[in-house]
CSV table of C-alpha atoms in Angstrom, one decimal:
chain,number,residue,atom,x,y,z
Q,1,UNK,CA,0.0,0.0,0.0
Q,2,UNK,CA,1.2,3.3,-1.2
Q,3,UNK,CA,0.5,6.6,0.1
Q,4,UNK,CA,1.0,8.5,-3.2
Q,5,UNK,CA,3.8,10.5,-2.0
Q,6,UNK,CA,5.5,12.2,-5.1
Q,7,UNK,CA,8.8,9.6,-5.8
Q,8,UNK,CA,12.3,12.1,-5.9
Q,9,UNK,CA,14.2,12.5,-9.3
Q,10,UNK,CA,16.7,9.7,-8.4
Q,11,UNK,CA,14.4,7.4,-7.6
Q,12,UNK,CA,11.9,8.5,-11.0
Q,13,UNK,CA,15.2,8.2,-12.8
Q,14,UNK,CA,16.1,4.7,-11.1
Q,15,UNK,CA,15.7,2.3,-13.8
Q,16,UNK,CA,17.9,-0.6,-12.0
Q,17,UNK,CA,18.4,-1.4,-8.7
Q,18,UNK,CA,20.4,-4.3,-7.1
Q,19,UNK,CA,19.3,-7.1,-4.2
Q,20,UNK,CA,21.9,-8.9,-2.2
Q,21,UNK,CA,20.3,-11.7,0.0
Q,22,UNK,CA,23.6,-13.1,2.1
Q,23,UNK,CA,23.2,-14.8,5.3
Q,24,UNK,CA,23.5,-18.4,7.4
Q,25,UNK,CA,21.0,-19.6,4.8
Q,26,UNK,CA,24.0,-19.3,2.3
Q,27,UNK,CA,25.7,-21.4,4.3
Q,28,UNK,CA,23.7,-25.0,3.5
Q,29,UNK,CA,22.5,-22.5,0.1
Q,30,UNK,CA,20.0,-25.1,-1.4
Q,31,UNK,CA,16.4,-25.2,-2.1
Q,32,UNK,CA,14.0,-27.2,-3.9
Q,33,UNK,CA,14.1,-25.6,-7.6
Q,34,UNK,CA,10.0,-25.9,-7.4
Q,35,UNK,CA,8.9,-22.3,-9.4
Q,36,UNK,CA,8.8,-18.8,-9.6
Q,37,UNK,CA,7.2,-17.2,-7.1
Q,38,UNK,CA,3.8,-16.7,-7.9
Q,39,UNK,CA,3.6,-20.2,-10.0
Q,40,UNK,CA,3.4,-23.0,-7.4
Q,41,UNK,CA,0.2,-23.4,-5.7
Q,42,UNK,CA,0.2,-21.9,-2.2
Q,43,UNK,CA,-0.6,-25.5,-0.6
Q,44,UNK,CA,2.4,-26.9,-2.2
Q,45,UNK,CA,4.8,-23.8,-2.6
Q,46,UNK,CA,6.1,-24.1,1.7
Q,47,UNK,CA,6.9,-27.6,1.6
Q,48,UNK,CA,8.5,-27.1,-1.8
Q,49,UNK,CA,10.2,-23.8,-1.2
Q,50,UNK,CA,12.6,-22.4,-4.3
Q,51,UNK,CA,13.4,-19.3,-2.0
Q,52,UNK,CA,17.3,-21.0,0.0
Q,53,UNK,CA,17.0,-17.3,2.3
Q,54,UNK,CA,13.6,-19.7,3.2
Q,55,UNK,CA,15.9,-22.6,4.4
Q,56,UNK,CA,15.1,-21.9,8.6
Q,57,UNK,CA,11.5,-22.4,8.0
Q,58,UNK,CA,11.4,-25.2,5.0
Q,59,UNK,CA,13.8,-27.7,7.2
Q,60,UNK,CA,11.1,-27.4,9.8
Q,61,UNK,CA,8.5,-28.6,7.6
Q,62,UNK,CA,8.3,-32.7,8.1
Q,63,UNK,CA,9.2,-34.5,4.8
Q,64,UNK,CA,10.5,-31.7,2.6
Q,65,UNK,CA,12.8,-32.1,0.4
Q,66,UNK,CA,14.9,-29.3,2.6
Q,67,UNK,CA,14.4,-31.0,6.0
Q,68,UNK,CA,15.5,-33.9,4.0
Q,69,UNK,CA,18.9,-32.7,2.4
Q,70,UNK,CA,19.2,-30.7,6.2
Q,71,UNK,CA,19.3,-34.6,7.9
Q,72,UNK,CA,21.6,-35.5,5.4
Q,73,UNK,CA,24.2,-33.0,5.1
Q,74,UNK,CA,24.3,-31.4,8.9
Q,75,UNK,CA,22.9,-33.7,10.9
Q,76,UNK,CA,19.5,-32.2,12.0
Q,77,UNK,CA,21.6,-29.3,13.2
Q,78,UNK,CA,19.9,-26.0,14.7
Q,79,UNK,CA,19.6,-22.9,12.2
Q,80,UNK,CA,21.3,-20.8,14.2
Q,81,UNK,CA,24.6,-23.4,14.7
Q,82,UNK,CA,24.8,-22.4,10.6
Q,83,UNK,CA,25.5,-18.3,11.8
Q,84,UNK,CA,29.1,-19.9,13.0
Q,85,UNK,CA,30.0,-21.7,10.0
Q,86,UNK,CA,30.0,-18.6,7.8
Q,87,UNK,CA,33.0,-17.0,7.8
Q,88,UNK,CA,32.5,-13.9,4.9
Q,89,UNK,CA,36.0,-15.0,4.3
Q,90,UNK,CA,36.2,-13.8,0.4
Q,91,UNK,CA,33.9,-10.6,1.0
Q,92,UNK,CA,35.8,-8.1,-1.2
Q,93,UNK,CA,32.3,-5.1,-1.1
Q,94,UNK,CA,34.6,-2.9,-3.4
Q,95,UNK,CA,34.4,-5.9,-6.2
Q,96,UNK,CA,31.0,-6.4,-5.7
Q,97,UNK,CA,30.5,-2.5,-6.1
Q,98,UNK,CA,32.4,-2.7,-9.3
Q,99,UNK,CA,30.0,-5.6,-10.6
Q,100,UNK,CA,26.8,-3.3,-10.1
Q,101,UNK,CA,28.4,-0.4,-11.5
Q,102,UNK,CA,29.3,-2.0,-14.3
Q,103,UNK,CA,26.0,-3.2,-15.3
Q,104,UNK,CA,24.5,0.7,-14.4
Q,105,UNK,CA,23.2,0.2,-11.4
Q,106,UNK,CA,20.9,2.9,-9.7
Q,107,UNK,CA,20.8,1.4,-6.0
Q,108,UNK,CA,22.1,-1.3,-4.1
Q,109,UNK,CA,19.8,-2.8,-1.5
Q,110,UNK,CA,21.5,-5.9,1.0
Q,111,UNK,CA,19.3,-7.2,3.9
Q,112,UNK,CA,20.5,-6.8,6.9
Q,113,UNK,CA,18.2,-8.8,8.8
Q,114,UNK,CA,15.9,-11.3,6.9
Q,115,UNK,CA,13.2,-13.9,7.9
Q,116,UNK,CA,15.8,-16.0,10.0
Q,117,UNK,CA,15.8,-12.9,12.8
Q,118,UNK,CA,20.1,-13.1,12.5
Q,119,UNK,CA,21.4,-9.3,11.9
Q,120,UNK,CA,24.5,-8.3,9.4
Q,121,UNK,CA,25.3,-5.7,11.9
Q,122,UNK,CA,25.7,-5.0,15.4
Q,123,UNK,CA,21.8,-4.6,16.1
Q,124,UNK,CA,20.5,-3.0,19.3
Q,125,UNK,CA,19.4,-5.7,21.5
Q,126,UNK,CA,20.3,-8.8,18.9
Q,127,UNK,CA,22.7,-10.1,21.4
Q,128,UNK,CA,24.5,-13.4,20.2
Q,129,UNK,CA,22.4,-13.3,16.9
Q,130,UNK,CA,24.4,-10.9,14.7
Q,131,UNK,CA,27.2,-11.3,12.6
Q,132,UNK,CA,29.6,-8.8,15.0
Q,133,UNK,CA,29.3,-11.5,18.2
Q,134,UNK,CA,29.0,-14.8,15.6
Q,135,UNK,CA,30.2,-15.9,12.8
Q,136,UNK,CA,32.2,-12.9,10.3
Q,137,UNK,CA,32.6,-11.2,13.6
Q,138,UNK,CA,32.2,-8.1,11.9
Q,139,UNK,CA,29.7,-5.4,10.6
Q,140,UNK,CA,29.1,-6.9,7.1
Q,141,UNK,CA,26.8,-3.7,6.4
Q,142,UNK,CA,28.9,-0.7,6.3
Q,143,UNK,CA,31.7,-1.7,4.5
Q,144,UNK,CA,29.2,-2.3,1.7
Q,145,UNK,CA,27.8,1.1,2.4
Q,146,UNK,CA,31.1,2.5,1.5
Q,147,UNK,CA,32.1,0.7,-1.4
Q,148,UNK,CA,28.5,1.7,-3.0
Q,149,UNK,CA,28.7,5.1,-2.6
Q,150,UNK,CA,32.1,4.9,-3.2
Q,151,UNK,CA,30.8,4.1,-7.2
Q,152,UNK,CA,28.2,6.9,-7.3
Q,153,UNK,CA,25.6,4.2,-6.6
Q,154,UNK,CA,22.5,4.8,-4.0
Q,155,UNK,CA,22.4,2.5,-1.0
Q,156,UNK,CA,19.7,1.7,0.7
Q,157,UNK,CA,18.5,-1.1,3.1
Q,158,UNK,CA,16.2,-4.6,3.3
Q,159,UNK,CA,14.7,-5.3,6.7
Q,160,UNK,CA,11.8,-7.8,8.0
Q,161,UNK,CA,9.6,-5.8,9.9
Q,162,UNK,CA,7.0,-8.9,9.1
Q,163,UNK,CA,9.0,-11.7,10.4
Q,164,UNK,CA,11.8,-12.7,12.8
Q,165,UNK,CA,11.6,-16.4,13.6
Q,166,UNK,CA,13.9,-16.0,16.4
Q,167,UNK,CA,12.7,-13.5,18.4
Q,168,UNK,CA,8.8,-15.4,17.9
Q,169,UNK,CA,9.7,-19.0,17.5
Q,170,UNK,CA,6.5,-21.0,17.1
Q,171,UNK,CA,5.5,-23.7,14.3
Q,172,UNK,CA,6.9,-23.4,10.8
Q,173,UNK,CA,4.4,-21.4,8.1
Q,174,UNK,CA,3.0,-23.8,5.8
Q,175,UNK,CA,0.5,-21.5,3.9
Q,176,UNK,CA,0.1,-17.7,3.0
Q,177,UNK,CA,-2.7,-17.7,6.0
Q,178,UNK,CA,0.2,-18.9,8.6
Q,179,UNK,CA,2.3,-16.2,7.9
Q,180,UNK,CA,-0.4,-13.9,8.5
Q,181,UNK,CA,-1.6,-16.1,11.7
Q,182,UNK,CA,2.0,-16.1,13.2
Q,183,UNK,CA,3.8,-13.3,12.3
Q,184,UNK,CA,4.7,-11.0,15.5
Q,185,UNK,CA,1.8,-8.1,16.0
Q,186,UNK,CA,2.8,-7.5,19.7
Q,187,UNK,CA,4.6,-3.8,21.1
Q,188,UNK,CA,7.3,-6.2,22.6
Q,189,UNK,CA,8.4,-6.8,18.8
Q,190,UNK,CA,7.5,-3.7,17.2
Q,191,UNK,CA,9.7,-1.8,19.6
Q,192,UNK,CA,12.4,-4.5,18.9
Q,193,UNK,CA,12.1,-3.6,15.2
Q,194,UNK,CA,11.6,-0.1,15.4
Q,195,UNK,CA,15.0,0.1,17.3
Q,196,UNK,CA,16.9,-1.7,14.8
Q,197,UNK,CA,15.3,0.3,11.5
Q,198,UNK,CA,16.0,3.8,13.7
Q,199,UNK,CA,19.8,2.2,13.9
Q,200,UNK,CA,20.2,1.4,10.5
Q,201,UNK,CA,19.3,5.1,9.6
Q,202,UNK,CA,21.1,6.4,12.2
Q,203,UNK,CA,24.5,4.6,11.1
Q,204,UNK,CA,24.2,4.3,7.2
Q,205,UNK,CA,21.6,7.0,6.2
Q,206,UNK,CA,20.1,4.9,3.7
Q,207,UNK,CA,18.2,6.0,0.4
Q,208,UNK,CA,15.7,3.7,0.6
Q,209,UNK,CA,14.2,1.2,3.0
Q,210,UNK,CA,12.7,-2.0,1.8
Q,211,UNK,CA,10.7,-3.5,4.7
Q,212,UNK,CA,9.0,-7.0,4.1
Q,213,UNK,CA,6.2,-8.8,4.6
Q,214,UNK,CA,4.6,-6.7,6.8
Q,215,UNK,CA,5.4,-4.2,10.1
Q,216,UNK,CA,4.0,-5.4,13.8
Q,217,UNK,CA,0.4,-4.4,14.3
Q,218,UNK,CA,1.2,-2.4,17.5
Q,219,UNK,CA,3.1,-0.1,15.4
Q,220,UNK,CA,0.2,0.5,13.1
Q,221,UNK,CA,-1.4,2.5,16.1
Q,222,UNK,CA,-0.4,6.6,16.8
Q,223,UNK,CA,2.5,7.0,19.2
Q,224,UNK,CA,6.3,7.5,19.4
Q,225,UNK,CA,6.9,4.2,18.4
Q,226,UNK,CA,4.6,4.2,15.3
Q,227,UNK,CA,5.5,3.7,11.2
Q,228,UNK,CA,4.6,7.4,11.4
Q,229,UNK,CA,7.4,8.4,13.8
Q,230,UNK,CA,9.9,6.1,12.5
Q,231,UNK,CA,9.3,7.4,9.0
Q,232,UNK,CA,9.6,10.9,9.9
Q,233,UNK,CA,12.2,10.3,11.6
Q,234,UNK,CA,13.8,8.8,8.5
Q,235,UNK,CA,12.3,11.9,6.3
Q,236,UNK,CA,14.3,14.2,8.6
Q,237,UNK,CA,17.4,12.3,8.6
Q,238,UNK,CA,17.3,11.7,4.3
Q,239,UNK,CA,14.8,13.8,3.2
Q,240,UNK,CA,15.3,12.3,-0.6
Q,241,UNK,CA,14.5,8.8,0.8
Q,242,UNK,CA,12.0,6.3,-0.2
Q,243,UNK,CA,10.4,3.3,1.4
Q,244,UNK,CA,8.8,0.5,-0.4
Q,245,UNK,CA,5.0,-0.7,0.3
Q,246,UNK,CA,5.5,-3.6,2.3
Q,247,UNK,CA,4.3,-2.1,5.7
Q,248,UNK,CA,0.5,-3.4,5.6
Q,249,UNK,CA,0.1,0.4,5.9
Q,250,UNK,CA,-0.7,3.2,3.4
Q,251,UNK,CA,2.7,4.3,4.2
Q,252,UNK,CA,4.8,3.3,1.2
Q,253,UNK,CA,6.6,5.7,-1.8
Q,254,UNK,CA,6.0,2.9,-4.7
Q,255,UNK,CA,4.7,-0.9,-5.5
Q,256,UNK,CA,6.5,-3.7,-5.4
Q,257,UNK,CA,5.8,-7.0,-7.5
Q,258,UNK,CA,8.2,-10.1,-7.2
Q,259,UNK,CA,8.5,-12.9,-9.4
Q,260,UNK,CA,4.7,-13.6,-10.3
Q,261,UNK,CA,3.3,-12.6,-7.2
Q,262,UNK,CA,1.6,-8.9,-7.0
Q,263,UNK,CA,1.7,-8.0,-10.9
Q,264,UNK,CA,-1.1,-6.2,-10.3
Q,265,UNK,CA,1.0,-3.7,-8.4
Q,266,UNK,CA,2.9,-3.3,-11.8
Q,267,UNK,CA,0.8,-0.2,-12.7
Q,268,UNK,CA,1.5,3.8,-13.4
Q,269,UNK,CA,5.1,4.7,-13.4
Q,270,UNK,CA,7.7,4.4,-10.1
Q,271,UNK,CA,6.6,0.9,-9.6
Q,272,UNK,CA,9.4,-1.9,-8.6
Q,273,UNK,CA,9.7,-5.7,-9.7
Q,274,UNK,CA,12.0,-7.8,-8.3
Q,275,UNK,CA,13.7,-11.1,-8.9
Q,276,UNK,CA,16.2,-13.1,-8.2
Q,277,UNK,CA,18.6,-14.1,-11.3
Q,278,UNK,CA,17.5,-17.5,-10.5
Q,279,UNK,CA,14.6,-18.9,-8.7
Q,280,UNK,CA,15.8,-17.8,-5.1
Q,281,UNK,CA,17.4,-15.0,-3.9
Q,282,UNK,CA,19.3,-16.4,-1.5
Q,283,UNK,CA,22.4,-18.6,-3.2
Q,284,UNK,CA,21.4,-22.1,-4.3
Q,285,UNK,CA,23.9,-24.7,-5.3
Q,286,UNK,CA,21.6,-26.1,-7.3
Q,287,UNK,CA,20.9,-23.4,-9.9
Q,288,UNK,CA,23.3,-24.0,-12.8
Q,289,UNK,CA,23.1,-22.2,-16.4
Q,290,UNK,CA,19.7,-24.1,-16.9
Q,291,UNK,CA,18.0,-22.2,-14.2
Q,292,UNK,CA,20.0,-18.6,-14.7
Q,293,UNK,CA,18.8,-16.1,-16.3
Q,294,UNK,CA,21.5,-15.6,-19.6
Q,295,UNK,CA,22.1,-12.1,-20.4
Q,296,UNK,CA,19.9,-11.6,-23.3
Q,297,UNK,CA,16.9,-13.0,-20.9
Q,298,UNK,CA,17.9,-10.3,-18.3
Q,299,UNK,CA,17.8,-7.8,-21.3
Q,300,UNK,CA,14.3,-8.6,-22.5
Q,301,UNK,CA,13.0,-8.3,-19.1
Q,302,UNK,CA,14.6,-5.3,-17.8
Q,303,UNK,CA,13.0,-3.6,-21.6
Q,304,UNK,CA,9.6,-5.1,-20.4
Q,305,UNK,CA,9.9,-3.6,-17.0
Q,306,UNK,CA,10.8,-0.2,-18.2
Q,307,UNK,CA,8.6,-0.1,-21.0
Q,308,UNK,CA,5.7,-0.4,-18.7
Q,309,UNK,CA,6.5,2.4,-16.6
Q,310,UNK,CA,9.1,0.1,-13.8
Q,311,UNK,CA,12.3,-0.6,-12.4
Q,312,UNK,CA,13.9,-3.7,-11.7
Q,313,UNK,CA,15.6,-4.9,-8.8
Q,314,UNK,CA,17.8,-7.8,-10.0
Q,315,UNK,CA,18.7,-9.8,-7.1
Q,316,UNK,CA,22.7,-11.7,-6.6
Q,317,UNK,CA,23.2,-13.9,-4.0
Q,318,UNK,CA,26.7,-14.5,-3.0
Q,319,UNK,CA,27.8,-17.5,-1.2
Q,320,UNK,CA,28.8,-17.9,2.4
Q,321,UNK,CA,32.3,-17.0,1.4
Q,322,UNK,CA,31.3,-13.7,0.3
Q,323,UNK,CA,31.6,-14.7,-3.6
Q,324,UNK,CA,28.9,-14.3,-6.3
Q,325,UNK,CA,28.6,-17.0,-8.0
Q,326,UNK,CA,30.3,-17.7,-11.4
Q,327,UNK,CA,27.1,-18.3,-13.2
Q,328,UNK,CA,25.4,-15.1,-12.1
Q,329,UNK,CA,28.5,-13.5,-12.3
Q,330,UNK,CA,28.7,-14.6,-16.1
Q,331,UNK,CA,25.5,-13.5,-16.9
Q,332,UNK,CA,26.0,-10.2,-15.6
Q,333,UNK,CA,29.3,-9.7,-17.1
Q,334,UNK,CA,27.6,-10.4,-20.3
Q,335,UNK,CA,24.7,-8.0,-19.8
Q,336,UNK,CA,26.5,-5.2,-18.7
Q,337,UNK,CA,27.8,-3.7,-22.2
Q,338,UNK,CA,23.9,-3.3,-23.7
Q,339,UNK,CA,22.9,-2.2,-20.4
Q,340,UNK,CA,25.8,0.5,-19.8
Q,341,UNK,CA,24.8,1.5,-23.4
Q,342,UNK,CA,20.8,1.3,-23.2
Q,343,UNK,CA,20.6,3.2,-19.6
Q,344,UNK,CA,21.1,6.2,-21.2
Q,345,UNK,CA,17.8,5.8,-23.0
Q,346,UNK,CA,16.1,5.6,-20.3
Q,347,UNK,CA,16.3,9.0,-18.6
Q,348,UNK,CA,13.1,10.9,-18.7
Q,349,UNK,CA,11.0,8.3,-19.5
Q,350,UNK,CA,7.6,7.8,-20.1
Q,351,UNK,CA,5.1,5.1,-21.3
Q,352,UNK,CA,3.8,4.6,-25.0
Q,353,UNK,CA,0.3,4.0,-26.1
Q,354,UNK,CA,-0.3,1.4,-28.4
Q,355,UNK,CA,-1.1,3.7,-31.0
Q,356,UNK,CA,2.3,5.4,-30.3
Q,357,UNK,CA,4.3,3.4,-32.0
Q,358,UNK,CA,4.5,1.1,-35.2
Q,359,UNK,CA,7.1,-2.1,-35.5
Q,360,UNK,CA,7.6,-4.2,-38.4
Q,361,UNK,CA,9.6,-7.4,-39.4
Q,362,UNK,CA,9.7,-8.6,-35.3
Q,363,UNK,CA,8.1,-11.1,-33.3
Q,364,UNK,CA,9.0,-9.7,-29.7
Q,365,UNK,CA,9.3,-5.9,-29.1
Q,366,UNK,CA,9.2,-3.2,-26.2
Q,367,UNK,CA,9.4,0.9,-26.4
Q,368,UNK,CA,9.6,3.5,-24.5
Q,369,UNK,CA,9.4,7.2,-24.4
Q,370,UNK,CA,12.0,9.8,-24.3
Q,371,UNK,CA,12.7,13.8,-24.6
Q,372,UNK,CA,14.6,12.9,-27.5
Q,373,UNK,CA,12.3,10.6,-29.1
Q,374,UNK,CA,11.6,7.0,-28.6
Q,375,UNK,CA,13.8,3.9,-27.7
Q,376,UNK,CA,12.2,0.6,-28.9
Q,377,UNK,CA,14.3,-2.6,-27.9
Q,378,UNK,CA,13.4,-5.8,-30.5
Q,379,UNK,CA,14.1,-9.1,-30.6
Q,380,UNK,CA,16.1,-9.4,-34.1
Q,381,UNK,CA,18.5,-7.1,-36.2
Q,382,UNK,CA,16.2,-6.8,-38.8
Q,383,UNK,CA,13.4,-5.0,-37.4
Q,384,UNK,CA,12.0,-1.5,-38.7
Q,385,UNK,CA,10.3,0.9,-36.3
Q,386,UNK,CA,8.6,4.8,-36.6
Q,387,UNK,CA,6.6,6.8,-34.3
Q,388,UNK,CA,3.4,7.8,-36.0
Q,389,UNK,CA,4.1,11.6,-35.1
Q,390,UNK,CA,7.1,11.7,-36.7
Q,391,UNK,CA,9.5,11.7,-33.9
Q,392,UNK,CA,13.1,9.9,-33.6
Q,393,UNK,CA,13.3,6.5,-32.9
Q,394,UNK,CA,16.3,4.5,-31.9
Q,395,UNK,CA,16.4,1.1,-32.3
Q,396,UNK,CA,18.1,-1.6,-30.0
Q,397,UNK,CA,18.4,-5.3,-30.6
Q,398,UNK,CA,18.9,-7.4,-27.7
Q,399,UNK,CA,22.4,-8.7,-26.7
Q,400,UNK,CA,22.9,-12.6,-28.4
């Protein structure tokens, strides 16, 4: 839910954007490669989860393929005893930095505390479940920060205001309805959360926060320790900020969609999708080349997105290490001279009607707006295209 707030230039500029889901998940990093989001039936999709970040809750559901390869490969193990085997070891945020610039990235977004409740910083009243007292040992947020802005790239910030299986324990969620059964309305956890996203402004400024799921009930309610004082709080401290609409409050700057869940949201311009390059966000051993998007897929779909008045929010998932993986590193490498070259195009954009725009000779094609005319991407050199008014068109193939 949006509150119709007018977006800022950067953000109405902001044609790409950048997830990184890392935590103890990337540690065992597998999943069941069921579906997209979105596909799978919700009374299958739990059991069978393609998300790896999902791994906490999908091991405790008996006879899943998860809680299966868990037994097998640690033993039955606790979650948490995975936060000490990851060591960040390889984390280099300065490559990583160079990656996403060299695609044309807009904004970087890493969680820094997902689903599992374990926080990539020193979090205010985390204790032992942080990556500063376990595991790295160290604040795996801020040097990221740096290295970002370092590039000339925004940084902003994921959080899961919705969910925190450690601080609420409980059964695992087996269905949309559990998650909104379980998840943790009481003041105890909304002042828990509302600490840690007052922190995380406090220390790293971000330009955008992207909460998840959902934000405790008790915060929904007038008072210090409401959405409405953390976001003003937040407005004061980066007045050029955005939040996302995952609050379950009319709070929110823009839409989100993911995979093929919410398209509906994928209306107007300023909107978001995001996706993993795979079928998780979270790294997965078991997505190869088969299950990557190459980088003439990544193409098409950013065009699409843009076309239709979006950004897209591409997620990487490096592994426990701190590497991203070679076959999403490929496909990125691949991508990044059309997209270095296209991004230009992109600036000032608007949406075409479908009487707009006339393409010939082409199966597959997308176009867009601009001051200077109109971009339209196709899907083969050979393709003609004019604007019925008479304005310039440029012409881009996809990458092959």
């Amino acid at each position: 839910m949006t509150a119709g707030r007018p977006l800022p230039e950067w953000a109405r500029e902001a044609s790409l954007g950048f997830f990184v889901h890392w935590g103890a998940y990337s540690v065992p990093a597998w999943a069941e490669p069921s579906g997209a989001l979105g596909t799978v039936p919700d009374d299958e999709w739990f059991a069978h989860n393609a998300y790896a970040e999902w791994y906490a809750n999908t091991i405790r559901i008996e006879g899943s393929p998860a809680a299966e390869h868990h037994a097998r490969e640690f033993g039955g193990t606790p979650y948490d005893a995975l936060l000490d085997e990851w060591r960040a070891e390889s984390y280099d945020p300065a490559d990583w930095a160079r990656l996403f610039r060299s695609v044309g990235a807009d904004y970087v977004v890493p969680t820094t505390k997902h689903h599992d409740g374990i926080a990539l910083w020193d979090a205010p009243g985390s204790g032992e479940l942080t990556t500063v007292a376990r595991g790295p040992r160290r604040d795996l947020i801020g040097p990221l920060a740096e290295a970002v802005r370092a590039e000339g790239i925004r940084f902003g910030v994921y959080y899961s205001g919705g969910l925190d299986w450690a601080f609420t324990g409980g059964p695992p969620h087996r269905s949309s309805a559990d998650i909104e059964l379980q998840r943790p309305k009481d003041a105890d956890y909304n002042d828990y959360a509302f600490a840690h996203v007052v922190d995380l402004i406090e220390r790293y400024a971000p330009d955008l926060i992207w909460n998840d799921i959902d934000w405790p009930d008790a915060g929904k309610q007038p008072g210090p320790r409401s959405i409405e004082a953390l976001l003003a709080r937040y407005r004061a401290a980066v007045p050029d900020g955005v939040v996302n609409d995952r609050w379950g409050a009319p709070v929110g700057d823009y839409a989100t969609s993911e995979y093929a869940h919410d398209t509906d949201h994928e209306a107007g311009a300023g909107w978001e999708h995001c996706r993993g390059l795979g079928l998780s966000f979270g790294c997965n051993r078991v997505e190869d080349e088969s299950l990557t998007l190459s980088p003439r897929e990544l193409a098409r779909l950013y065009a699409d997105v843009v076309s239709r008045g979006g950004r897209l929010m591409l997620n990487v998932g490096p592994s426990a290490a701190g590497e991203i993986p070679a076959v999403q590193r490929r496909t990125l490498e691949g991508v990044a001279p059309w997209m270095t070259a296209i991004k230009p195009h992109t600036l000032g954009r608007r949406t075409l009607g479908a009487d707009e725009v006339e393409v010939a000779d082409v199966a597959w094609w997308r176009a867009w707006a601009t001051p200077d005319g109109v971009v339209v991407v196709v899907d083969g050199p050979a393709a003609s295209a004019r604007v019925l008014d008479g304005r310039p068109v440029t012409v881009v193939a996809l990458p092959d």
